[in-house]
PDB file of C-alpha atoms in Angstrom:
ATOM      1  CA  UNK A  20      30.235  -3.753   2.023  1.00 67.00           C
ATOM      2  CA  UNK A  21      26.902  -2.887   1.500  1.00 79.00           C
ATOM      3  CA  UNK A  22      26.828  -1.343  -2.151  1.00 80.00           C
ATOM      4  CA  UNK A  23      24.601  -4.022  -3.894  1.00 86.00           C
ATOM      5  CA  UNK A  24      22.123  -3.531  -1.288  1.00 90.00           C
ATOM      6  CA  UNK A  25      18.494  -1.648  -1.914  1.00 85.00           C
ATOM      7  CA  UNK A  26      17.836   1.244   0.080  1.00 81.00           C
ATOM      8  CA  UNK A  27      15.245  -0.803   2.121  1.00 83.00           C
ATOM      9  CA  UNK A  28      17.944  -3.305   2.884  1.00 88.00           C
ATOM     10  CA  UNK A  29      20.456  -0.666   3.987  1.00 90.00           C
ATOM     11  CA  UNK A  30      17.844   0.856   6.198  1.00 88.00           C
ATOM     12  CA  UNK A  31      17.312  -2.670   7.938  1.00 92.00           C
ATOM     13  CA  UNK A  32      21.059  -2.378   9.043  1.00 94.00           C
ATOM     14  CA  UNK A  33      20.627   0.933  10.120  1.00 93.00           C
ATOM     15  CA  UNK A  34      17.634  -0.204  12.323  1.00 93.00           C
ATOM     16  CA  UNK A  35      19.572  -3.248  13.349  1.00 96.00           C
ATOM     17  CA  UNK A  36      22.203  -1.455  14.860  1.00 95.00           C
ATOM     18  CA  UNK A  37      19.685   0.965  16.520  1.00 94.00           C
ATOM     19  CA  UNK A  38      18.286  -2.215  18.053  1.00 95.00           C
ATOM     20  CA  UNK A  39      21.164  -3.440  19.090  1.00 96.00           C
ATOM     21  CA  UNK A  40      22.071  -0.307  21.035  1.00 94.00           C
ATOM     22  CA  UNK A  41      18.817   0.170  22.776  1.00 94.00           C
ATOM     23  CA  UNK A  42      19.033  -3.219  24.019  1.00 96.00           C
ATOM     24  CA  UNK A  43      22.876  -2.916  25.219  1.00 96.00           C
ATOM     25  CA  UNK A  44      24.330  -5.454  22.876  1.00 96.00           C
ATOM     26  CA  UNK A  45      27.743  -5.666  22.076  1.00 94.00           C
ATOM     27  CA  UNK A  46      27.025  -6.943  18.587  1.00 96.00           C
ATOM     28  CA  UNK A  47      24.128  -6.545  15.964  1.00 97.00           C
ATOM     29  CA  UNK A  48      22.770 -10.200  16.439  1.00 97.00           C
ATOM     30  CA  UNK A  49      20.331 -11.975  14.024  1.00 97.00           C
ATOM     31  CA  UNK A  50      17.313 -10.949  16.661  1.00 97.00           C
ATOM     32  CA  UNK A  51      18.398  -7.385  15.863  1.00 97.00           C
ATOM     33  CA  UNK A  52      18.411  -7.704  12.119  1.00 97.00           C
ATOM     34  CA  UNK A  53      14.770  -9.466  12.496  1.00 95.00           C
ATOM     35  CA  UNK A  54      13.840  -6.436  14.354  1.00 95.00           C
ATOM     36  CA  UNK A  55      15.236  -4.174  11.612  1.00 94.00           C
ATOM     37  CA  UNK A  56      13.406  -6.092   8.787  1.00 92.00           C
ATOM     38  CA  UNK A  57      10.141  -5.848  10.596  1.00 89.00           C
ATOM     39  CA  UNK A  58      10.321  -2.190  11.224  1.00 86.00           C
ATOM     40  CA  UNK A  59      11.553  -1.269   7.907  1.00 81.00           C
ATOM     41  CA  UNK A  60       9.622  -3.956   5.271  1.00 73.00           C
ATOM     42  CA  UNK A  61       5.629  -3.248   6.156  1.00 72.00           C
ATOM     43  CA  UNK A  62       4.950  -5.479   2.973  1.00 69.00           C
ATOM     44  CA  UNK A  63       7.335  -8.065   4.344  1.00 71.00           C
ATOM     45  CA  UNK A  64       6.216  -7.963   7.732  1.00 72.00           C
ATOM     46  CA  UNK A  65       2.716  -8.193   7.144  1.00 71.00           C
ATOM     47  CA  UNK A  66       3.406 -11.365   5.077  1.00 68.00           C
ATOM     48  CA  UNK A  67       5.702 -12.900   7.761  1.00 70.00           C
ATOM     49  CA  UNK A  68       3.230 -12.497  10.576  1.00 68.00           C
ATOM     50  CA  UNK A  69      -0.264 -12.976   8.405  1.00 64.00           C
ATOM     51  CA  UNK A  70      -2.168 -14.605  11.369  1.00 56.00           C
ATOM     52  CA  UNK A  71       0.639 -15.959  13.522  1.00 64.00           C
ATOM     53  CA  UNK A  72       0.774 -12.579  15.792  1.00 69.00           C
ATOM     54  CA  UNK A  73       2.303  -9.127  15.632  1.00 79.00           C
ATOM     55  CA  UNK A  74       5.767  -7.472  15.385  1.00 83.00           C
ATOM     56  CA  UNK A  75       5.368  -6.590  18.894  1.00 87.00           C
ATOM     57  CA  UNK A  76       4.900 -10.010  19.660  1.00 89.00           C
ATOM     58  CA  UNK A  77       7.822 -10.954  18.163  1.00 91.00           C
ATOM     59  CA  UNK A  78      10.073  -7.911  20.073  1.00 93.00           C
ATOM     60  CA  UNK A  79       8.531  -9.586  23.595  1.00 94.00           C
ATOM     61  CA  UNK A  80       9.522 -12.846  22.312  1.00 94.00           C
ATOM     62  CA  UNK A  81      13.043 -11.711  21.761  1.00 96.00           C
ATOM     63  CA  UNK A  82      13.362  -9.814  25.011  1.00 96.00           C
ATOM     64  CA  UNK A  83      12.462 -13.161  27.159  1.00 96.00           C
ATOM     65  CA  UNK A  84      15.038 -14.632  25.679  1.00 95.00           C
ATOM     66  CA  UNK A  85      17.966 -12.253  25.480  1.00 95.00           C
ATOM     67  CA  UNK A  86      19.779 -10.525  28.379  1.00 94.00           C
ATOM     68  CA  UNK A  87      19.088  -6.595  28.650  1.00 94.00           C
ATOM     69  CA  UNK A  88      21.659  -4.106  29.139  1.00 94.00           C
ATOM     70  CA  UNK A  89      22.493  -0.536  29.593  1.00 94.00           C
ATOM     71  CA  UNK A  90      21.388   1.173  26.535  1.00 93.00           C
ATOM     72  CA  UNK A  91      24.522   2.348  24.461  1.00 92.00           C
ATOM     73  CA  UNK A  92      24.781   5.700  22.656  1.00 89.00           C
ATOM     74  CA  UNK A  93      23.718   5.694  18.993  1.00 80.00           C
ATOM     75  CA  UNK A  94      26.967   7.502  17.776  1.00 84.00           C
ATOM     76  CA  UNK A  95      28.652   4.415  19.087  1.00 87.00           C
ATOM     77  CA  UNK A  96      29.540   2.047  16.133  1.00 89.00           C
ATOM     78  CA  UNK A  97      28.089  -1.913  16.855  1.00 93.00           C
ATOM     79  CA  UNK A  98      29.966  -4.297  14.819  1.00 95.00           C
ATOM     80  CA  UNK A  99      28.261  -7.062  13.073  1.00 96.00           C
ATOM     81  CA  UNK A 100      28.019 -10.580  14.974  1.00 97.00           C
ATOM     82  CA  UNK A 101      29.756 -13.164  13.393  1.00 97.00           C
ATOM     83  CA  UNK A 102      26.140 -14.849  13.056  1.00 97.00           C
ATOM     84  CA  UNK A 103      25.320 -11.917  11.201  1.00 97.00           C
ATOM     85  CA  UNK A 104      28.160 -11.629   9.329  1.00 97.00           C
ATOM     86  CA  UNK A 105      26.939 -15.414   8.192  1.00 97.00           C
ATOM     87  CA  UNK A 106      23.491 -14.372   7.292  1.00 97.00           C
ATOM     88  CA  UNK A 107      24.490 -11.283   5.373  1.00 97.00           C
ATOM     89  CA  UNK A 108      26.800 -13.719   3.362  1.00 96.00           C
ATOM     90  CA  UNK A 109      24.076 -16.094   2.845  1.00 96.00           C
ATOM     91  CA  UNK A 110      21.497 -13.262   1.661  1.00 95.00           C
ATOM     92  CA  UNK A 111      24.098 -12.263  -1.086  1.00 94.00           C
ATOM     93  CA  UNK A 112      24.183 -16.146  -2.021  1.00 94.00           C
ATOM     94  CA  UNK A 113      20.331 -16.078  -2.355  1.00 90.00           C
ATOM     95  CA  UNK A 114      20.224 -12.873  -4.590  1.00 88.00           C
ATOM     96  CA  UNK A 115      22.729 -14.778  -6.700  1.00 88.00           C
ATOM     97  CA  UNK A 116      20.089 -17.934  -6.759  1.00 83.00           C
ATOM     98  CA  UNK A 117      17.460 -15.802  -7.871  1.00 77.00           C
ATOM     99  CA  UNK A 118      19.280 -13.988 -10.551  1.00 76.00           C
ATOM    100  CA  UNK A 119      19.213 -10.591  -8.555  1.00 76.00           C
ATOM    101  CA  UNK A 120      21.844  -8.023  -8.957  1.00 80.00           C
ATOM    102  CA  UNK A 121      20.736  -6.306  -5.703  1.00 85.00           C
ATOM    103  CA  UNK A 122      20.629  -7.690  -2.172  1.00 90.00           C
ATOM    104  CA  UNK A 123      17.237  -6.861  -0.688  1.00 87.00           C
ATOM    105  CA  UNK A 124      15.003  -7.355   2.277  1.00 88.00           C
ATOM    106  CA  UNK A 125      13.790 -11.030   0.954  1.00 88.00           C
ATOM    107  CA  UNK A 126      17.635 -12.010   0.896  1.00 92.00           C
ATOM    108  CA  UNK A 127      18.234 -11.114   4.473  1.00 95.00           C
ATOM    109  CA  UNK A 128      15.063 -12.712   5.293  1.00 93.00           C
ATOM    110  CA  UNK A 129      16.331 -15.703   3.814  1.00 94.00           C
ATOM    111  CA  UNK A 130      19.644 -15.391   5.288  1.00 96.00           C
ATOM    112  CA  UNK A 131      18.268 -15.280   8.310  1.00 96.00           C
ATOM    113  CA  UNK A 132      16.312 -18.729   7.952  1.00 95.00           C
ATOM    114  CA  UNK A 133      19.638 -20.191   6.716  1.00 96.00           C
ATOM    115  CA  UNK A 134      21.022 -19.395  10.031  1.00 96.00           C
ATOM    116  CA  UNK A 135      18.690 -22.326  11.592  1.00 94.00           C
ATOM    117  CA  UNK A 136      19.974 -22.113  15.148  1.00 94.00           C
ATOM    118  CA  UNK A 137      19.885 -18.205  15.641  1.00 97.00           C
ATOM    119  CA  UNK A 138      17.325 -16.902  17.578  1.00 97.00           C
ATOM    120  CA  UNK A 139      15.631 -15.136  14.894  1.00 96.00           C
ATOM    121  CA  UNK A 140      15.382 -18.168  12.646  1.00 96.00           C
ATOM    122  CA  UNK A 141      13.948 -20.075  15.446  1.00 95.00           C
ATOM    123  CA  UNK A 142      11.167 -17.480  16.140  1.00 93.00           C
ATOM    124  CA  UNK A 143      10.344 -17.402  12.467  1.00 92.00           C
ATOM    125  CA  UNK A 144      10.310 -21.403  12.272  1.00 91.00           C
ATOM    126  CA  UNK A 145       8.052 -21.722  15.258  1.00 90.00           C
ATOM    127  CA  UNK A 146       5.586 -19.231  13.234  1.00 87.00           C
ATOM    128  CA  UNK A 147       5.563 -21.548  10.138  1.00 86.00           C
ATOM    129  CA  UNK A 148       8.105 -19.768   8.270  1.00 86.00           C
ATOM    130  CA  UNK A 149       9.986 -21.960   6.244  1.00 87.00           C
ATOM    131  CA  UNK A 150      13.066 -21.669   4.291  1.00 89.00           C
ATOM    132  CA  UNK A 151      12.097 -23.709   1.296  1.00 87.00           C
ATOM    133  CA  UNK A 152       8.586 -22.635   0.947  1.00 84.00           C
ATOM    134  CA  UNK A 153       9.676 -18.610   0.961  1.00 81.00           C
ATOM    135  CA  UNK A 154      12.497 -19.602  -1.895  1.00 82.00           C
ATOM    136  CA  UNK A 155       9.750 -20.963  -4.148  1.00 78.00           C
ATOM    137  CA  UNK A 156       7.675 -18.278  -3.598  1.00 74.00           C
ATOM    138  CA  UNK A 157      10.073 -15.817  -4.069  1.00 72.00           C
ATOM    139  CA  UNK A 158      11.616 -17.743  -7.348  1.00 70.00           C
ATOM    140  CA  UNK A 159       8.074 -17.871  -8.747  1.00 65.00           C
ATOM    141  CA  UNK A 160       7.742 -14.036  -8.270  1.00 61.00           C
ATOM    142  CA  UNK A 161      11.079 -13.209  -9.871  1.00 57.00           C
ATOM    143  CA  UNK A 162      10.354 -15.699 -12.799  1.00 54.00           C
ATOM    144  CA  UNK A 163       6.879 -14.359 -13.317  1.00 55.00           C
ATOM    145  CA  UNK A 164       8.471 -10.465 -13.440  1.00 54.00           C
ATOM    146  CA  UNK A 165      11.571 -11.114 -15.437  1.00 56.00           C
ATOM    147  CA  UNK A 166      11.583  -9.333 -18.691  1.00 56.00           C
ATOM    148  CA  UNK A 167       8.149  -8.060 -17.975  1.00 63.00           C
ATOM    149  CA  UNK A 168       7.146  -4.215 -18.813  1.00 67.00           C
ATOM    150  CA  UNK A 169       5.278  -2.209 -16.196  1.00 63.00           C
ATOM    151  CA  UNK A 170       1.882  -2.733 -18.437  1.00 69.00           C
ATOM    152  CA  UNK A 171       2.736  -6.406 -17.973  1.00 68.00           C
ATOM    153  CA  UNK A 172       3.073  -6.522 -14.405  1.00 64.00           C
ATOM    154  CA  UNK A 173       0.149  -3.853 -13.927  1.00 67.00           C
ATOM    155  CA  UNK A 174      -2.149  -6.142 -16.162  1.00 71.00           C
ATOM    156  CA  UNK A 175      -0.884  -8.957 -14.013  1.00 65.00           C
ATOM    157  CA  UNK A 176      -1.750  -7.278 -10.801  1.00 69.00           C
ATOM    158  CA  UNK A 177      -5.046  -6.388 -12.048  1.00 68.00           C
ATOM    159  CA  UNK A 178      -5.876 -10.058 -13.090  1.00 68.00           C
ATOM    160  CA  UNK A 179      -4.723 -11.171  -9.747  1.00 64.00           C
ATOM    161  CA  UNK A 180      -6.571  -8.455  -7.758  1.00 65.00           C
ATOM    162  CA  UNK A 181      -9.866  -9.387  -9.844  1.00 63.00           C
ATOM    163  CA  UNK A 182      -9.721 -12.960  -9.081  1.00 56.00           C
ATOM    164  CA  UNK A 183     -11.462 -14.894  -6.092  1.00 48.00           C
ATOM    165  CA  UNK A 184     -13.094 -11.700  -4.593  1.00 44.00           C
ATOM    166  CA  UNK A 185     -16.709 -10.631  -5.246  1.00 38.00           C
ATOM    167  CA  UNK A 186     -17.325  -7.421  -7.652  1.00 39.00           C
ATOM    168  CA  UNK A 187     -18.148  -4.981  -5.042  1.00 42.00           C
ATOM    169  CA  UNK A 188     -15.064  -5.561  -2.788  1.00 40.00           C
ATOM    170  CA  UNK A 189     -12.225  -6.131  -5.662  1.00 45.00           C
ATOM    171  CA  UNK A 190      -9.792  -3.296  -5.719  1.00 59.00           C
ATOM    172  CA  UNK A 191      -8.939  -1.883  -9.125  1.00 78.00           C
ATOM    173  CA  UNK A 192      -6.205   0.330  -9.446  1.00 81.00           C
ATOM    174  CA  UNK A 193      -7.268   2.192 -12.153  1.00 83.00           C
ATOM    175  CA  UNK A 194     -10.546   2.654 -10.012  1.00 86.00           C
ATOM    176  CA  UNK A 195      -8.676   3.835  -7.012  1.00 87.00           C
ATOM    177  CA  UNK A 196      -6.380   6.542  -9.007  1.00 86.00           C
ATOM    178  CA  UNK A 197      -9.849   7.620 -10.886  1.00 87.00           C
ATOM    179  CA  UNK A 198     -11.445   8.253  -6.957  1.00 89.00           C
ATOM    180  CA  UNK A 199      -8.004  10.349  -6.196  1.00 87.00           C
ATOM    181  CA  UNK A 200      -8.435  12.291  -9.671  1.00 85.00           C
ATOM    182  CA  UNK A 201     -11.830  12.921  -8.874  1.00 86.00           C
ATOM    183  CA  UNK A 202     -11.420  13.729  -5.208  1.00 87.00           C
ATOM    184  CA  UNK A 203     -13.623  11.556  -4.102  1.00 90.00           C
ATOM    185  CA  UNK A 204     -12.580  10.600  -0.702  1.00 91.00           C
ATOM    186  CA  UNK A 205     -15.049   8.192   0.646  1.00 92.00           C
ATOM    187  CA  UNK A 206     -14.429   5.990  -2.581  1.00 92.00           C
ATOM    188  CA  UNK A 207     -10.475   5.918  -2.098  1.00 92.00           C
ATOM    189  CA  UNK A 208     -10.897   5.037   1.680  1.00 93.00           C
ATOM    190  CA  UNK A 209     -13.309   2.436   0.705  1.00 91.00           C
ATOM    191  CA  UNK A 210     -10.305   0.460  -1.241  1.00 89.00           C
ATOM    192  CA  UNK A 211      -8.299   0.251   2.181  1.00 91.00           C
ATOM    193  CA  UNK A 212      -8.676  -2.769   4.503  1.00 86.00           C
ATOM    194  CA  UNK A 213     -10.403  -2.185   7.724  1.00 86.00           C
ATOM    195  CA  UNK A 214      -7.029  -1.437   9.880  1.00 85.00           C
ATOM    196  CA  UNK A 215      -5.759   0.235   6.836  1.00 88.00           C
ATOM    197  CA  UNK A 216      -3.478   3.318   7.239  1.00 91.00           C
ATOM    198  CA  UNK A 217      -3.076   6.191   5.183  1.00 93.00           C
ATOM    199  CA  UNK A 218      -0.013   8.686   5.498  1.00 91.00           C
ATOM    200  CA  UNK A 219      -0.396  12.045   3.952  1.00 90.00           C
ATOM    201  CA  UNK A 220       2.748  14.221   2.568  1.00 86.00           C
ATOM    202  CA  UNK A 221       2.920  15.735   6.155  1.00 87.00           C
ATOM    203  CA  UNK A 222       3.902  12.800   7.589  1.00 87.00           C
ATOM    204  CA  UNK A 223       0.445  12.290   9.680  1.00 91.00           C
ATOM    205  CA  UNK A 224      -0.883   8.663   9.748  1.00 93.00           C
ATOM    206  CA  UNK A 225      -5.028   8.217   9.237  1.00 93.00           C
ATOM    207  CA  UNK A 226      -5.930   4.801  10.409  1.00 92.00           C
ATOM    208  CA  UNK A 227      -9.396   3.223   9.587  1.00 91.00           C
ATOM    209  CA  UNK A 228     -11.722   4.254   6.837  1.00 92.00           C
ATOM    210  CA  UNK A 229     -13.685   7.196   8.206  1.00 93.00           C
ATOM    211  CA  UNK A 230     -10.286   8.585   9.216  1.00 95.00           C
ATOM    212  CA  UNK A 231      -8.642   7.925   6.023  1.00 95.00           C
ATOM    213  CA  UNK A 232     -11.522   9.863   4.265  1.00 94.00           C
ATOM    214  CA  UNK A 233     -10.755  13.008   6.324  1.00 93.00           C
ATOM    215  CA  UNK A 234      -6.943  12.639   5.600  1.00 92.00           C
ATOM    216  CA  UNK A 235      -7.625  12.280   1.957  1.00 91.00           C
ATOM    217  CA  UNK A 236      -9.740  15.418   1.995  1.00 89.00           C
ATOM    218  CA  UNK A 237      -7.124  17.406   3.614  1.00 88.00           C
ATOM    219  CA  UNK A 238      -4.714  16.007   1.069  1.00 86.00           C
ATOM    220  CA  UNK A 239      -7.057  16.924  -2.054  1.00 82.00           C
ATOM    221  CA  UNK A 240      -7.421  20.627  -0.931  1.00 76.00           C
ATOM    222  CA  UNK A 241      -3.720  21.044  -0.906  1.00 68.00           C
ATOM    223  CA  UNK A 242      -3.419  19.899  -4.945  1.00 62.00           C
ATOM    224  CA  UNK A 243      -6.716  20.835  -5.842  1.00 55.00           C
ATOM    225  CA  UNK A 244      -6.647  21.548  -9.607  1.00 51.00           C
ATOM    226  CA  UNK A 245      -2.622  21.510  -9.823  1.00 47.00           C
ATOM    227  CA  UNK A 246      -2.019  17.739 -10.843  1.00 54.00           C
ATOM    228  CA  UNK A 247      -2.497  15.883 -13.873  1.00 66.00           C
ATOM    229  CA  UNK A 248      -4.283  12.385 -13.878  1.00 74.00           C
ATOM    230  CA  UNK A 249      -2.384   9.830 -11.993  1.00 78.00           C
ATOM    231  CA  UNK A 250      -0.282   7.134 -13.629  1.00 82.00           C
ATOM    232  CA  UNK A 251       1.360   3.724 -12.303  1.00 81.00           C
ATOM    233  CA  UNK A 252       4.783   4.176 -11.999  1.00 83.00           C
ATOM    234  CA  UNK A 253       5.905   0.746 -10.875  1.00 82.00           C
ATOM    235  CA  UNK A 254       4.781  -2.518  -9.591  1.00 80.00           C
ATOM    236  CA  UNK A 255       6.379  -5.147  -7.345  1.00 75.00           C
ATOM    237  CA  UNK A 256       5.225  -8.443  -6.155  1.00 71.00           C
ATOM    238  CA  UNK A 257       5.791  -9.851  -2.560  1.00 65.00           C
ATOM    239  CA  UNK A 258       4.665 -13.511  -2.996  1.00 58.00           C
ATOM    240  CA  UNK A 259       1.798 -14.300  -4.514  1.00 59.00           C
ATOM    241  CA  UNK A 260      -0.612 -12.279  -2.162  1.00 68.00           C
ATOM    242  CA  UNK A 261       1.065  -8.920  -1.885  1.00 74.00           C
ATOM    243  CA  UNK A 262       2.021  -6.250  -3.848  1.00 79.00           C
ATOM    244  CA  UNK A 263       3.667  -2.917  -3.668  1.00 83.00           C
ATOM    245  CA  UNK A 264       2.519  -0.238  -6.421  1.00 85.00           C
ATOM    246  CA  UNK A 265       3.665   3.525  -7.054  1.00 87.00           C
ATOM    247  CA  UNK A 266       1.365   5.997  -8.670  1.00 88.00           C
ATOM    248  CA  UNK A 267       2.462   9.369  -9.272  1.00 87.00           C
ATOM    249  CA  UNK A 268       0.645  12.851 -10.207  1.00 82.00           C
ATOM    250  CA  UNK A 269       2.547  15.311 -11.877  1.00 77.00           C
ATOM    251  CA  UNK A 270       1.814  18.699 -10.845  1.00 67.00           C
ATOM    252  CA  UNK A 271       0.850  21.516 -13.569  1.00 54.00           C
ATOM    253  CA  UNK A 272       2.563  24.227 -11.828  1.00 38.00           C
ATOM    254  CA  UNK A 273       2.961  26.829 -14.475  1.00 39.00           C
ATOM    255  CA  UNK A 274       4.538  29.668 -12.977  1.00 37.00           C
ATOM    256  CA  UNK A 275       4.649  28.109  -9.511  1.00 43.00           C
ATOM    257  CA  UNK A 276       8.263  26.911 -10.707  1.00 40.00           C
ATOM    258  CA  UNK A 277       9.231  26.513  -6.828  1.00 42.00           C
ATOM    259  CA  UNK A 278       6.264  24.302  -6.004  1.00 49.00           C
ATOM    260  CA  UNK A 279       6.400  20.471  -5.550  1.00 54.00           C
ATOM    261  CA  UNK A 280       6.599  18.903  -8.402  1.00 68.00           C
ATOM    262  CA  UNK A 281       3.534  16.025  -7.966  1.00 78.00           C
ATOM    263  CA  UNK A 282       2.685  13.587  -5.512  1.00 83.00           C
ATOM    264  CA  UNK A 283       3.933   9.863  -5.310  1.00 88.00           C
ATOM    265  CA  UNK A 284       1.389   7.473  -3.662  1.00 91.00           C
ATOM    266  CA  UNK A 285       3.054   4.419  -2.658  1.00 91.00           C
ATOM    267  CA  UNK A 286       0.533   1.263  -1.928  1.00 90.00           C
ATOM    268  CA  UNK A 287       0.812  -1.878  -0.121  1.00 86.00           C
ATOM    269  CA  UNK A 288      -1.755  -4.240  -1.076  1.00 84.00           C
ATOM    270  CA  UNK A 289      -2.700  -7.657   0.142  1.00 80.00           C
ATOM    271  CA  UNK A 290      -5.032 -10.539  -1.115  1.00 74.00           C
ATOM    272  CA  UNK A 291      -8.097 -11.365   1.674  1.00 69.00           C
ATOM    273  CA  UNK A 292     -10.635 -13.864   1.816  1.00 61.00           C
ATOM    274  CA  UNK A 293     -12.811 -11.174   0.121  1.00 61.00           C
ATOM    275  CA  UNK A 294     -10.502  -9.334  -2.427  1.00 71.00           C
ATOM    276  CA  UNK A 295      -7.226  -7.432  -2.483  1.00 80.00           C
ATOM    277  CA  UNK A 296      -7.424  -4.351  -0.194  1.00 85.00           C
ATOM    278  CA  UNK A 297      -4.985  -1.284   0.440  1.00 89.00           C
ATOM    279  CA  UNK A 298      -2.982  -2.174   3.668  1.00 86.00           C
ATOM    280  CA  UNK A 299      -0.959   1.286   3.695  1.00 89.00           C
ATOM    281  CA  UNK A 300      -0.602   4.080   1.286  1.00 92.00           C
ATOM    282  CA  UNK A 301       1.924   6.440   1.692  1.00 91.00           C
ATOM    283  CA  UNK A 302       1.770   9.989   0.010  1.00 90.00           C
ATOM    284  CA  UNK A 303       4.854  12.052  -0.859  1.00 87.00           C
ATOM    285  CA  UNK A 304       5.709  15.387  -2.504  1.00 83.00           C
ATOM    286  CA  UNK A 305       8.041  15.142  -5.537  1.00 78.00           C
ATOM    287  CA  UNK A 306      10.225  18.122  -5.676  1.00 67.00           C
ATOM    288  CA  UNK A 307      10.797  17.784  -9.448  1.00 56.00           C
ATOM    289  CA  UNK A 308       8.935  16.609 -12.388  1.00 49.00           C
ATOM    290  CA  UNK A 309       8.625  12.845 -12.324  1.00 47.00           C
ATOM    291  CA  UNK A 310       9.827  11.398 -15.636  1.00 48.00           C
ATOM    292  CA  UNK A 311       7.863   9.800 -17.849  1.00 44.00           C
ATOM    293  CA  UNK A 312       7.456   5.789 -17.863  1.00 42.00           C
TER     294      UNK A 312
END
């Protein structure tokens, strides 16, 4: 039943099953789906919560309202509850409403909000997350991007990032790419929010600008002189104040045919009072040459 689901949405279901088993639940309920969303979709997580608490706050609130049983082995299949089945069906309807062929995390969130009396919906409503408002934001996003090329989406993101912030704090993807190309760790780190995170290709997380500068320096040394200038691979908006972008550096390996094919950096960006900042960047090695855009 998950053929139309994006990879992120499938992982939400996986995490929801895990959460249900950890709480000893007999079925996957709305609160487990919400916890799965908060685990998987970092951008959606940040967008939902804004200044209204943290994922840990939501977890504590859920735990205060459910009966926690004995943990179930993760090898045991935990079925979807009736309410969760309705949520998934409504998520599919929301995807169709937006003209999207695939069911993503945003559609799962809309499905949860439509199941108004479930625990997850009540928790979100209490934090000011409204179904109709979210629908409008997503519809605007889809309308804005429908039929646009990567170059047009990139230009739109650069326009949004340069608007409303002072020049010295505005983030530019082109400048960020250049900072990485030239091995300027401090300049790269300065694009991040104060609580930003950088995950290097070895899976180590570097938090805060000073730490991110060190992590970038370590990453530079691994691929020094072995990668082409970076190019933007994709841009996706999450509402009007967040975006996900991916940048690729193809390796110029020559005789090193068995080495990584390059690097891919996925960035999560958010609008703040002083301009857009990078909230999280994840670096991964490409095992084969990335195709040209």
